[in-house]
CSV table of C-alpha atoms and ligand atoms in Angstrom, one decimal:
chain,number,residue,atom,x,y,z
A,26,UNK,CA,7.8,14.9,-15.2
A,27,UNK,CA,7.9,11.0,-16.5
A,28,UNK,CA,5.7,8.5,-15.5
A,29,UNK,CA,7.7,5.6,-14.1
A,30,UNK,CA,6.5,2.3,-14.8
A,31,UNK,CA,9.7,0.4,-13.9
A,32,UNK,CA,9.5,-0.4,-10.2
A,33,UNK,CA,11.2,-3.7,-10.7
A,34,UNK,CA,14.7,-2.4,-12.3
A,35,UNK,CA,14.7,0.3,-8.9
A,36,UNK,CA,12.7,2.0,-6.9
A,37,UNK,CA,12.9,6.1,-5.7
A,38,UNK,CA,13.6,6.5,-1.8
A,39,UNK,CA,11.3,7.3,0.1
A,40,UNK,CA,11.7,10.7,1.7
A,41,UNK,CA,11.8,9.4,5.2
A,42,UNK,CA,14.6,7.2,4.1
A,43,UNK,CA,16.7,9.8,2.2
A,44,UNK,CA,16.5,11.6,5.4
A,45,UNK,CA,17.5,8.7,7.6
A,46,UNK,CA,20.3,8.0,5.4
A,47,UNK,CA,21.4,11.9,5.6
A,48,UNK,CA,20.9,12.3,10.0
A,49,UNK,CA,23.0,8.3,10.0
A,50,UNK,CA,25.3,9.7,8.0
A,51,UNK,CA,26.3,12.8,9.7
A,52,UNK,CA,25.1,10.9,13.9
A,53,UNK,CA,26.1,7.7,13.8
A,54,UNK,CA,29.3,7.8,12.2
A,55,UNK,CA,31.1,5.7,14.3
A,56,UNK,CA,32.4,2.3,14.0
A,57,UNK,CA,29.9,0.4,15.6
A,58,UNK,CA,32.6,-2.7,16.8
A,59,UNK,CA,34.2,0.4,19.0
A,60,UNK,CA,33.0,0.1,22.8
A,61,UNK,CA,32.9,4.2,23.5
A,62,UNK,CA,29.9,6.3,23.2
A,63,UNK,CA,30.3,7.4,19.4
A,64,UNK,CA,30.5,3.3,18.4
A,65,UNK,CA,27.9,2.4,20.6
A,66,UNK,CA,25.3,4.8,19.3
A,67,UNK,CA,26.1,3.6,15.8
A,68,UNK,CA,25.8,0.0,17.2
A,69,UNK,CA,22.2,0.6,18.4
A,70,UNK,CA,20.9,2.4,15.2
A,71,UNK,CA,22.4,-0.6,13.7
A,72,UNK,CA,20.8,-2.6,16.0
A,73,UNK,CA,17.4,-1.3,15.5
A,74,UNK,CA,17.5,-1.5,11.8
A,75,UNK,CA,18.2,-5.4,11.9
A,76,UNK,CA,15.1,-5.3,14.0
A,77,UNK,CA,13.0,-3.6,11.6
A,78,UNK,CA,14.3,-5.4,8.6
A,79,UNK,CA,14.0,-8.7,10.7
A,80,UNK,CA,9.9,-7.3,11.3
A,81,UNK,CA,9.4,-7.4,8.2
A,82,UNK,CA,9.9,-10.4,6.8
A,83,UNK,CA,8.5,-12.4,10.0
A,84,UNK,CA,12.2,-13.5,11.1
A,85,UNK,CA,11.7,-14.5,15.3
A,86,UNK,CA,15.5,-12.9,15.8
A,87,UNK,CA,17.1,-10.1,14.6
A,88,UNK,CA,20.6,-11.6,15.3
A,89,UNK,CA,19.4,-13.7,12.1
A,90,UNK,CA,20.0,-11.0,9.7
A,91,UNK,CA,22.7,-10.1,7.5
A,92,UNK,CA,23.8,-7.2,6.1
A,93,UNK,CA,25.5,-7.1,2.8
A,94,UNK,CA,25.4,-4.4,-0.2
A,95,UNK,CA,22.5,-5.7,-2.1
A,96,UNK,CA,20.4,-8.5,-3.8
A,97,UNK,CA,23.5,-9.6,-5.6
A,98,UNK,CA,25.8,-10.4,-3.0
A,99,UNK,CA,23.1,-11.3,-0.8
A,100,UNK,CA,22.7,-14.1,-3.8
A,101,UNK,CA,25.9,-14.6,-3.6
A,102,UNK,CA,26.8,-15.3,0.1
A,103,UNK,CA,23.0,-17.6,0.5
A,104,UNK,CA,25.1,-19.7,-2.6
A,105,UNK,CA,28.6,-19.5,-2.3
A,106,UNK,CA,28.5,-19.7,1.9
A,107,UNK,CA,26.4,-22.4,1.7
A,108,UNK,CA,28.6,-24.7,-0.8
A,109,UNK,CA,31.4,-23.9,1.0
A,110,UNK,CA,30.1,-25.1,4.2
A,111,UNK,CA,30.8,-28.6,3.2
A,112,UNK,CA,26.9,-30.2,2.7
A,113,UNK,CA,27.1,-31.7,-0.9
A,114,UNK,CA,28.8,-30.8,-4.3
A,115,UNK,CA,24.9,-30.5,-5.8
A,116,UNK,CA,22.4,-27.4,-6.3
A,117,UNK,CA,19.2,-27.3,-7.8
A,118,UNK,CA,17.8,-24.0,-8.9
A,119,UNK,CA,15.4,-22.9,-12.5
A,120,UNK,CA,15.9,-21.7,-15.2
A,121,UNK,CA,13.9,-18.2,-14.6
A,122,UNK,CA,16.2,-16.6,-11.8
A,123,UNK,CA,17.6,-13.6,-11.5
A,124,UNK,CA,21.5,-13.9,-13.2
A,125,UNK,CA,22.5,-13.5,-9.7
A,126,UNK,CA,21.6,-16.6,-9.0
A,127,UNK,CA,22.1,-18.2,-12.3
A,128,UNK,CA,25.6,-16.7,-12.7
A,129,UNK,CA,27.1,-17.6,-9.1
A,130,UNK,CA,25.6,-21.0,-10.3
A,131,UNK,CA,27.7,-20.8,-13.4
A,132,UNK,CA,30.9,-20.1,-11.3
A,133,UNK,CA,30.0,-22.5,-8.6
A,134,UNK,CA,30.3,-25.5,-11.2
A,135,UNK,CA,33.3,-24.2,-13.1
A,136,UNK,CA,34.7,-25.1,-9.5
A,137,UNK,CA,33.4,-28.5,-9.6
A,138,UNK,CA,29.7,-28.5,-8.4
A,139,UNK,CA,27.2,-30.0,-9.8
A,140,UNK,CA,24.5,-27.5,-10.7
A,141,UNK,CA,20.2,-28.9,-11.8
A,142,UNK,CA,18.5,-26.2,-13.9
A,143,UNK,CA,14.8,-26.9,-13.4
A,144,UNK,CA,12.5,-25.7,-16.0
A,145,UNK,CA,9.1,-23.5,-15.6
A,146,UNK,CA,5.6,-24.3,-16.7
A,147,UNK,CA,4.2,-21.3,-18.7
A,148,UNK,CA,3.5,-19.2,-16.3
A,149,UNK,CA,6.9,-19.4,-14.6
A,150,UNK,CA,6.3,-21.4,-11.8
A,151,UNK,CA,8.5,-24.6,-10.9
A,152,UNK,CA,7.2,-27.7,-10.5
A,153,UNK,CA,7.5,-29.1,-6.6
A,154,UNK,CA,7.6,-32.4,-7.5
A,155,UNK,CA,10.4,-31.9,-10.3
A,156,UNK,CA,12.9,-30.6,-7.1
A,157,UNK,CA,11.9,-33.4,-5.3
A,158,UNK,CA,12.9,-35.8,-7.9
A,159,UNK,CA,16.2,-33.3,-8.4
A,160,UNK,CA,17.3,-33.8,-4.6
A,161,UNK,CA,19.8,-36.5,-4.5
A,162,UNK,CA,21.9,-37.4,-1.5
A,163,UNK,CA,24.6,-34.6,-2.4
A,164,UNK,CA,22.3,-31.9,-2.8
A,165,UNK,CA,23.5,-29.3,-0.6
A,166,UNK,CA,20.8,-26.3,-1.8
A,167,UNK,CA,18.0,-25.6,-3.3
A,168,UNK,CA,17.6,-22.2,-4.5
A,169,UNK,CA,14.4,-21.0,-5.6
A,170,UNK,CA,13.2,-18.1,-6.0
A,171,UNK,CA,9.7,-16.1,-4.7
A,172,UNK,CA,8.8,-13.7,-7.1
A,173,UNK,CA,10.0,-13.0,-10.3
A,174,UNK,CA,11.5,-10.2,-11.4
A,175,UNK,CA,10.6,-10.0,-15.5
A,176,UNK,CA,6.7,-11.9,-15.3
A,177,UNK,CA,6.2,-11.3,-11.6
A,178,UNK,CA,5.4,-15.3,-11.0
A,179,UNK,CA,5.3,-16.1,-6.9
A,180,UNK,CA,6.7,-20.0,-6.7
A,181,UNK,CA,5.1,-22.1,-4.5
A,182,UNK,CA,7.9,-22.2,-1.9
A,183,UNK,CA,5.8,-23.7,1.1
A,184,UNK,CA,5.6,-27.1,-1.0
A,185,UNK,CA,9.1,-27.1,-2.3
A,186,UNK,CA,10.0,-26.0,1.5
A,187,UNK,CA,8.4,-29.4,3.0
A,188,UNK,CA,10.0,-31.1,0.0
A,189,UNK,CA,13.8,-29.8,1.4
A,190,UNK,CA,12.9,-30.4,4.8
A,191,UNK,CA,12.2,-34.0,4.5
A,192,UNK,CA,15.3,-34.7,2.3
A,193,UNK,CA,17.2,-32.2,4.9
A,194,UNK,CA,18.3,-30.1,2.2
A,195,UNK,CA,18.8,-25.7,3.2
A,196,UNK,CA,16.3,-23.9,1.2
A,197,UNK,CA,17.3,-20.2,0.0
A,198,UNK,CA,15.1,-17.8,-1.9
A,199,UNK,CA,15.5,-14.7,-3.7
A,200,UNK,CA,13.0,-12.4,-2.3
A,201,UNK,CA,14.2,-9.4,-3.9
A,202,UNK,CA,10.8,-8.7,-5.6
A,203,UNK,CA,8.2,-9.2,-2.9
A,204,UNK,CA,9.0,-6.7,0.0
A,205,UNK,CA,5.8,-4.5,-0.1
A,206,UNK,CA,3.9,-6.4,-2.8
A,207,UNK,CA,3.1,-9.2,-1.0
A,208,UNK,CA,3.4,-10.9,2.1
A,209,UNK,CA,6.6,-12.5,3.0
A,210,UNK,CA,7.4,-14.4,6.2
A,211,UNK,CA,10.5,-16.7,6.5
A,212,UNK,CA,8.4,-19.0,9.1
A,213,UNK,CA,5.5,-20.0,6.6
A,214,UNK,CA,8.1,-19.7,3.7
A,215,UNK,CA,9.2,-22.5,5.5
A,216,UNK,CA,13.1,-21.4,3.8
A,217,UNK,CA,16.3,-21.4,5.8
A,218,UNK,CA,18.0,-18.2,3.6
A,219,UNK,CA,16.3,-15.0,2.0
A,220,UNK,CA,18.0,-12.6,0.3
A,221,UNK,CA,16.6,-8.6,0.5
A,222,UNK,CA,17.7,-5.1,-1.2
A,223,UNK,CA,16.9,-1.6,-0.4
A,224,UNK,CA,16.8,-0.5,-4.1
A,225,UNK,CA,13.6,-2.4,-4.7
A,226,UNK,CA,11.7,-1.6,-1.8
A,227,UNK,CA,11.8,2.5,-1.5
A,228,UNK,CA,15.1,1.9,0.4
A,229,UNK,CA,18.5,3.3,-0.5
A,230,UNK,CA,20.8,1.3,-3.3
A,231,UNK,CA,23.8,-0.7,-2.4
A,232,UNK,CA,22.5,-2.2,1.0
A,233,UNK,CA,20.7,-5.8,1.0
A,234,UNK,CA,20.0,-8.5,3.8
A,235,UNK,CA,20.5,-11.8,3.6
A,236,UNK,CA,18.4,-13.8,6.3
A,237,UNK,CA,19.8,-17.1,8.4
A,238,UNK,CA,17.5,-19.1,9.9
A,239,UNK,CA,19.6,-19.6,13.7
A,240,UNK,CA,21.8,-22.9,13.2
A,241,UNK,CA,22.9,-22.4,9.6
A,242,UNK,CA,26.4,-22.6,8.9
A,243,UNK,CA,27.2,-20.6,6.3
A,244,UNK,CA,31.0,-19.8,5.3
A,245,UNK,CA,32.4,-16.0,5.0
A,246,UNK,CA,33.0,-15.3,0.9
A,247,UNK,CA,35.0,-12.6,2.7
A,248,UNK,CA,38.0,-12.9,5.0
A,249,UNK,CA,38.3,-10.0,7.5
A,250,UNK,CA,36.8,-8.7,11.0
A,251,UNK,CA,34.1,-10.7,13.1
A,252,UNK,CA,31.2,-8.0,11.7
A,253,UNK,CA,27.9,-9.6,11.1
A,254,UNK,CA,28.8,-12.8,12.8
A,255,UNK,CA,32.3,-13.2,10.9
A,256,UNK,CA,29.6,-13.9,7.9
A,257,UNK,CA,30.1,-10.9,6.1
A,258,UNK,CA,33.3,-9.1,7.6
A,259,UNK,CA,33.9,-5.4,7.0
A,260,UNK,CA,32.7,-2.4,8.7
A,261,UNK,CA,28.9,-2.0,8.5
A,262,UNK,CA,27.1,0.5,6.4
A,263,UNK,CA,25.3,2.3,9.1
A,264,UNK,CA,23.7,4.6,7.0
A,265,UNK,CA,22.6,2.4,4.6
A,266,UNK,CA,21.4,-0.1,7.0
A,267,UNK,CA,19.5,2.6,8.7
A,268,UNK,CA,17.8,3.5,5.6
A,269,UNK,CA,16.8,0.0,4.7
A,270,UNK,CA,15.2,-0.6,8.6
A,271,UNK,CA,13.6,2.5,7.6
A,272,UNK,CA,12.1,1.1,4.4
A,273,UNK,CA,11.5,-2.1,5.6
A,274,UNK,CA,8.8,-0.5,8.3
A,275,UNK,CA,7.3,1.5,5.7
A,276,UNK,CA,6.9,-1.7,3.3
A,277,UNK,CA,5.5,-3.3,6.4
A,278,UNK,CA,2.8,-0.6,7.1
A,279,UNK,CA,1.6,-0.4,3.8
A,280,UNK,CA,1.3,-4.4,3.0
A,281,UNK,CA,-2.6,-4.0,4.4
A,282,UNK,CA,-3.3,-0.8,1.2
A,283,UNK,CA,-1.0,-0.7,-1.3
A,284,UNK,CA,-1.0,-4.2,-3.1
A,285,UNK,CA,-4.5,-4.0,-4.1
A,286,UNK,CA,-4.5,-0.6,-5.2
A,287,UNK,CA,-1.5,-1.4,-7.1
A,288,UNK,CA,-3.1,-4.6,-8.7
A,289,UNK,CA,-5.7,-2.5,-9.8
A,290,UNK,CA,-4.4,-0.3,-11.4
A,291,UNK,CA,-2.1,-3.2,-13.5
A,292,UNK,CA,-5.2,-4.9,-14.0
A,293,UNK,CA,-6.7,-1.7,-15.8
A,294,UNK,CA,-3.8,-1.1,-17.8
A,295,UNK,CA,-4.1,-4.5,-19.4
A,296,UNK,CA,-7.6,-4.4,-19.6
A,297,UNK,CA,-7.2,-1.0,-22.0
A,298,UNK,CA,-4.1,-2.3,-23.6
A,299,UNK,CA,-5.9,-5.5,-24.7
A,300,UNK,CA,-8.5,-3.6,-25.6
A,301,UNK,CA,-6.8,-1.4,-28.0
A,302,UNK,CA,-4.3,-3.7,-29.4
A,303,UNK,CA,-6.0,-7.4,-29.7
A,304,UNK,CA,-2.6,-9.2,-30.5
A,305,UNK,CA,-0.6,-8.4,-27.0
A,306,UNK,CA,-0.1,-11.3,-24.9
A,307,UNK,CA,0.7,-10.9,-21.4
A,308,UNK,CA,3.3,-13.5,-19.7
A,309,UNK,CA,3.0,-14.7,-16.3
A,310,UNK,CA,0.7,-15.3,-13.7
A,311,UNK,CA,-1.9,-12.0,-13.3
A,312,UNK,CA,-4.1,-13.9,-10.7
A,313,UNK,CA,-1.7,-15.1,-8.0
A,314,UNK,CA,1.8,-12.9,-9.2
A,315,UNK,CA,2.9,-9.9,-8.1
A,316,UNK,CA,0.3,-7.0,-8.1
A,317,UNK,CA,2.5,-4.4,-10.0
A,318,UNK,CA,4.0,-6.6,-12.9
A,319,UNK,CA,2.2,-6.3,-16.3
A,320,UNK,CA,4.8,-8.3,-18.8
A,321,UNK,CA,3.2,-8.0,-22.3
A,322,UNK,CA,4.6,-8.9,-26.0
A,323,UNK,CA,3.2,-6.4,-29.3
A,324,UNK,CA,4.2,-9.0,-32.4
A,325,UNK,CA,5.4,-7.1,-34.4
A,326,UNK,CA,7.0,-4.8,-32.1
A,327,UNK,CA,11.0,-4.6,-31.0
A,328,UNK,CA,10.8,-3.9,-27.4
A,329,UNK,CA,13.8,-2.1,-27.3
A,330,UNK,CA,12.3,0.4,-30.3
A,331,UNK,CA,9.0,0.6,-28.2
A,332,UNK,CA,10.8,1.9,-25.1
A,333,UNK,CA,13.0,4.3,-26.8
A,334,UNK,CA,10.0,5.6,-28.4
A,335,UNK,CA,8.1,5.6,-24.9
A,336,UNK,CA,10.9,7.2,-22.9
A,337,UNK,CA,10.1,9.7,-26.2
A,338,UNK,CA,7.0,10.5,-24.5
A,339,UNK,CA,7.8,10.6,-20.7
A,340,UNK,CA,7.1,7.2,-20.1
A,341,UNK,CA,9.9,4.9,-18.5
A,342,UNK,CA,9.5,1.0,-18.7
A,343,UNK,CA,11.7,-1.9,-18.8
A,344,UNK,CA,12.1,-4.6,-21.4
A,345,UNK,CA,12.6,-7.6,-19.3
A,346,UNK,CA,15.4,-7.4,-17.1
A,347,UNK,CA,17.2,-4.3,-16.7
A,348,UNK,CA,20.8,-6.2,-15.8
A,349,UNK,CA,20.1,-7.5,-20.1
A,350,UNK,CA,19.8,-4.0,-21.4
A,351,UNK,CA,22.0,-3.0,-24.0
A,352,UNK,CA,21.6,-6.7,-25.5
A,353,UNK,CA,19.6,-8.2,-28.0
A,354,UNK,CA,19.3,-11.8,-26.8
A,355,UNK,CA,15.5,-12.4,-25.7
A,356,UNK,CA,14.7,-12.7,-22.3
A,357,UNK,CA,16.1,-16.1,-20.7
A,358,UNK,CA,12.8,-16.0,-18.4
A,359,UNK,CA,9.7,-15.7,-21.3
A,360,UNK,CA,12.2,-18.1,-23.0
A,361,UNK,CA,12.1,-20.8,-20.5
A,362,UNK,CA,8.4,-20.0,-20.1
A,363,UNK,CA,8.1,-21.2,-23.7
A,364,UNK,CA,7.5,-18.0,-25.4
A,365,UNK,CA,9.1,-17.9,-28.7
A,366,UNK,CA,12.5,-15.7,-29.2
A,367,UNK,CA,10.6,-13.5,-31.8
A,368,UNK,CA,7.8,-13.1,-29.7
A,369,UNK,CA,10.1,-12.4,-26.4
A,370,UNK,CA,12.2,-10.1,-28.2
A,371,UNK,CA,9.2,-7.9,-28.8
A,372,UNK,CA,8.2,-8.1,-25.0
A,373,UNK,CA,8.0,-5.1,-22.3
A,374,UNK,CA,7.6,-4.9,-18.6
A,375,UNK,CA,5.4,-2.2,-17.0
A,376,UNK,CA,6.0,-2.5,-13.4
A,377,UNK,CA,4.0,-0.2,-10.9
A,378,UNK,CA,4.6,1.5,-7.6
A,379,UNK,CA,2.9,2.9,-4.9
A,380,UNK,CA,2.8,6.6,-6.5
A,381,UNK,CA,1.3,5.8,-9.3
A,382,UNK,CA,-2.0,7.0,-10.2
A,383,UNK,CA,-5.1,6.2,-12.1
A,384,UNK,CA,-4.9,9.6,-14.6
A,385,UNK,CA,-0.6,8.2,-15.2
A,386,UNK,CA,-2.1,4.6,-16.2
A,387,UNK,CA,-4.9,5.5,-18.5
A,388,UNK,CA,-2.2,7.6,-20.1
A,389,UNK,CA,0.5,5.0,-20.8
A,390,UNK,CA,-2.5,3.4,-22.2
A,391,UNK,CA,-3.2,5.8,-24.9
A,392,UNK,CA,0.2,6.3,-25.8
A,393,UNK,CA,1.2,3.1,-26.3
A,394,UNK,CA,-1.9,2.2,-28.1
A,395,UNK,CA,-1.2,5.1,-30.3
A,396,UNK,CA,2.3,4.0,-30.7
A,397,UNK,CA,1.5,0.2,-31.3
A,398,UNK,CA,-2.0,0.2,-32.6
A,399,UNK,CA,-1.0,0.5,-36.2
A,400,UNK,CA,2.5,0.4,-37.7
A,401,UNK,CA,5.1,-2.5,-36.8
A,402,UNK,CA,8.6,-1.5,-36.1
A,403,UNK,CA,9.9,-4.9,-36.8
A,404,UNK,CA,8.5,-8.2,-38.2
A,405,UNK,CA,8.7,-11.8,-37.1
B,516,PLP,C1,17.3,-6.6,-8.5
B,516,PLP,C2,17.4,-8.1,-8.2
B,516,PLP,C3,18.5,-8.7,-7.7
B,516,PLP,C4,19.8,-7.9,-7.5
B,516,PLP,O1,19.7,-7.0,-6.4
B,516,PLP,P1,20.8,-5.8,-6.3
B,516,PLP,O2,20.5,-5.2,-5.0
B,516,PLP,O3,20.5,-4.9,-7.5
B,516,PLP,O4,22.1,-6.4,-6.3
B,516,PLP,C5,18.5,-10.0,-7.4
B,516,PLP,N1,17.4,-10.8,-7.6
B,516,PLP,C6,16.3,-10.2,-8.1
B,516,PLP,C7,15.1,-11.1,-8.2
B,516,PLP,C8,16.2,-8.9,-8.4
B,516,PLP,O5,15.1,-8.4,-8.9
């Protein structure tokens, strides 16, 4: 058995979800735009998962959700739709999202928009003011988002949201992180668009929401059938959808425990890592950032050598961003933070669940102590 520290790359299904997914699956197998029994049983488990997924997120109506097959194209759609709804030829986003964001950003101005790349203080946090003085009269979206996924860093979205209402500008926010870790509710958000996905809640992979607040005009990426409003056309992944309503109660129920059990148990972990190795730095904001991300740098250290070596010893971790693995560019987020490219390159991310436990923690601890205490595996 490994100990998996890596909650932000994926999470495992719960069992009540791998069990939805299995009875939707095999029951409600019918096309839910079909207006006999078979489709309209489908329709009503599809029905009641909007409502669940709608619950937990604090949306008034679940006719505001969309289904779509994941954080990505939920990303995507928020963008893209948005753009091509004919507000303005100007976005403002940062520098420290997801490449979801960044990259449908990238594409969006090789087709003639205009695209602001805010920076981030050193903890990762954007500066309300600095997308106030972004907006201009062809803005057409901000897109900011809550949590981040490498440091854990919550944005203040309630300022930037009065900032976009004023100048009458849609807000959309990549909430992928913050399901179950913190509190997240579209109305004191104050955003217009919020993009979920299964994977990173306990919920099955390849399903996502993307949430509309009533009145937004958003235009289909997709050309098809009128499924999920004509915004996302195609027949609906029941199952999926199922599993992620599922999910999205349990993430609800546990908000009130799991968060602060979970920050404690990161807080130890860098309290005994600190400890026993003096040099690590930890990026981000530990007081008011996610509960379960500990993102720390060993000088000295390549972080791709340290979690070989981990995984080695049953412990799984993540350097960063998981979409980067396999590269040996340094973070874009610690980057933009101001860490330097040595000292990012030599940076891991420990990122806790619900399931872990005190005894897996204080071992991680002592292993990578032992592992980083005294030699270096590179030098910068
Ligand atoms: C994982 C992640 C995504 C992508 O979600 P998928 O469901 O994997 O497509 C987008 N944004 C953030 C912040 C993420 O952590």
């Amino acid at each position: 058995m490994s100990i998996y520290l890596d909650h932000n790359a994926t999470t495992a299904p719960d069992r009540e979800v791998v069990d939805a997914v299995a009875w939707a699956m095999a029951q409600a197998w019918g096309n839910p735009s079909t207006l006999y029994r078979q489709g309209r049983e489908a329709r009503a488990v599809l029905d009641t998962a909007r409502a669940r997924v709608a619950g937990l997120i604090g949306a008034a109506d679940p006719f505001e959700i969309v289904f779509t097959s994941g954080g990505t194209e939920s990303d995507h759609l928020a963008l893209t739709g948005s753009c091509g709804a004919g507000r303005g030829d100007h976005v403002v986003t940062s520098m420290a999202e997801h490449k979801a964001i960044l990259r449908t950003c990238a594409q969006l101005e090789q087709s003639g928009f205009r695209v602001t790349y805010l920076p981030v203080d050193g903890l990762g946090r954007v500066d309300p003011d600095a997308v106030r003085k972004a907006i201009t009269p062809k803005t057409a979206l901000v897109s900011m988002m809550l949590a981040n996924n490498e440091v854990g860093t919550i944005n203040p979205l309630p300022e930037i949201a009065a900032i976009c209402r004023e100048r009458r500008v849609l807000l959309h926010s990549d909430a992928v992180q913050a399901p179950g870790r913190t509190a997240v509710d579209v109305a004191a958000l104050g955003v217009d668009l919020l993009s979920i996905s299964g994977h990173k809640l306990h919920g099955p992979r390849g399903v996502g929401a993307l949430w509309t607040r009533r009145g937004t005009v958003l235009q289909s990426v997709l050309a098809g059938g009128s499924q999920e409003r004509g915004v996302r056309p195609g027949t609906e992944n029941v199952p999926g959808a199922h599993g992620l309503g599922v999910a999205a109660e349990l993430a609800r129920k546990r908000l009130a425990e799991t968060p602060a059990r979970v920050r404690s148990l990161r807080d130890r972990l860098w309290e005994l890592l600190r400890a026993a190795v003096p040099e690590a730095r930890a990026h981000g904001d530990l007081e008011r950032g996610l509960c379960n991300v500990l993102n720390v740098s060993f000088p000295g250290h390549d972080a791709e050598e340290l979690v070989l070596l981990l995984d080695k010893e049953g412990i799984e971790v993540g350097t960063g961003s998981a979409c980067t693995t396999g590269q040996t560019t340094p973070s874009h987020v610690l980057l933009a933070m101001g860490v330097s490219p040595q000292e990012a390159r030599c940076s891991i991310r420990f990122s806790l669940g619900q399931c872990n436990s005190q005894s897996e923690i204080d071992e991680v601890a002592a292993v990578v102590s032992r592992l980083v205490g005294g030699r270096s595996t590179c030098h910068s």
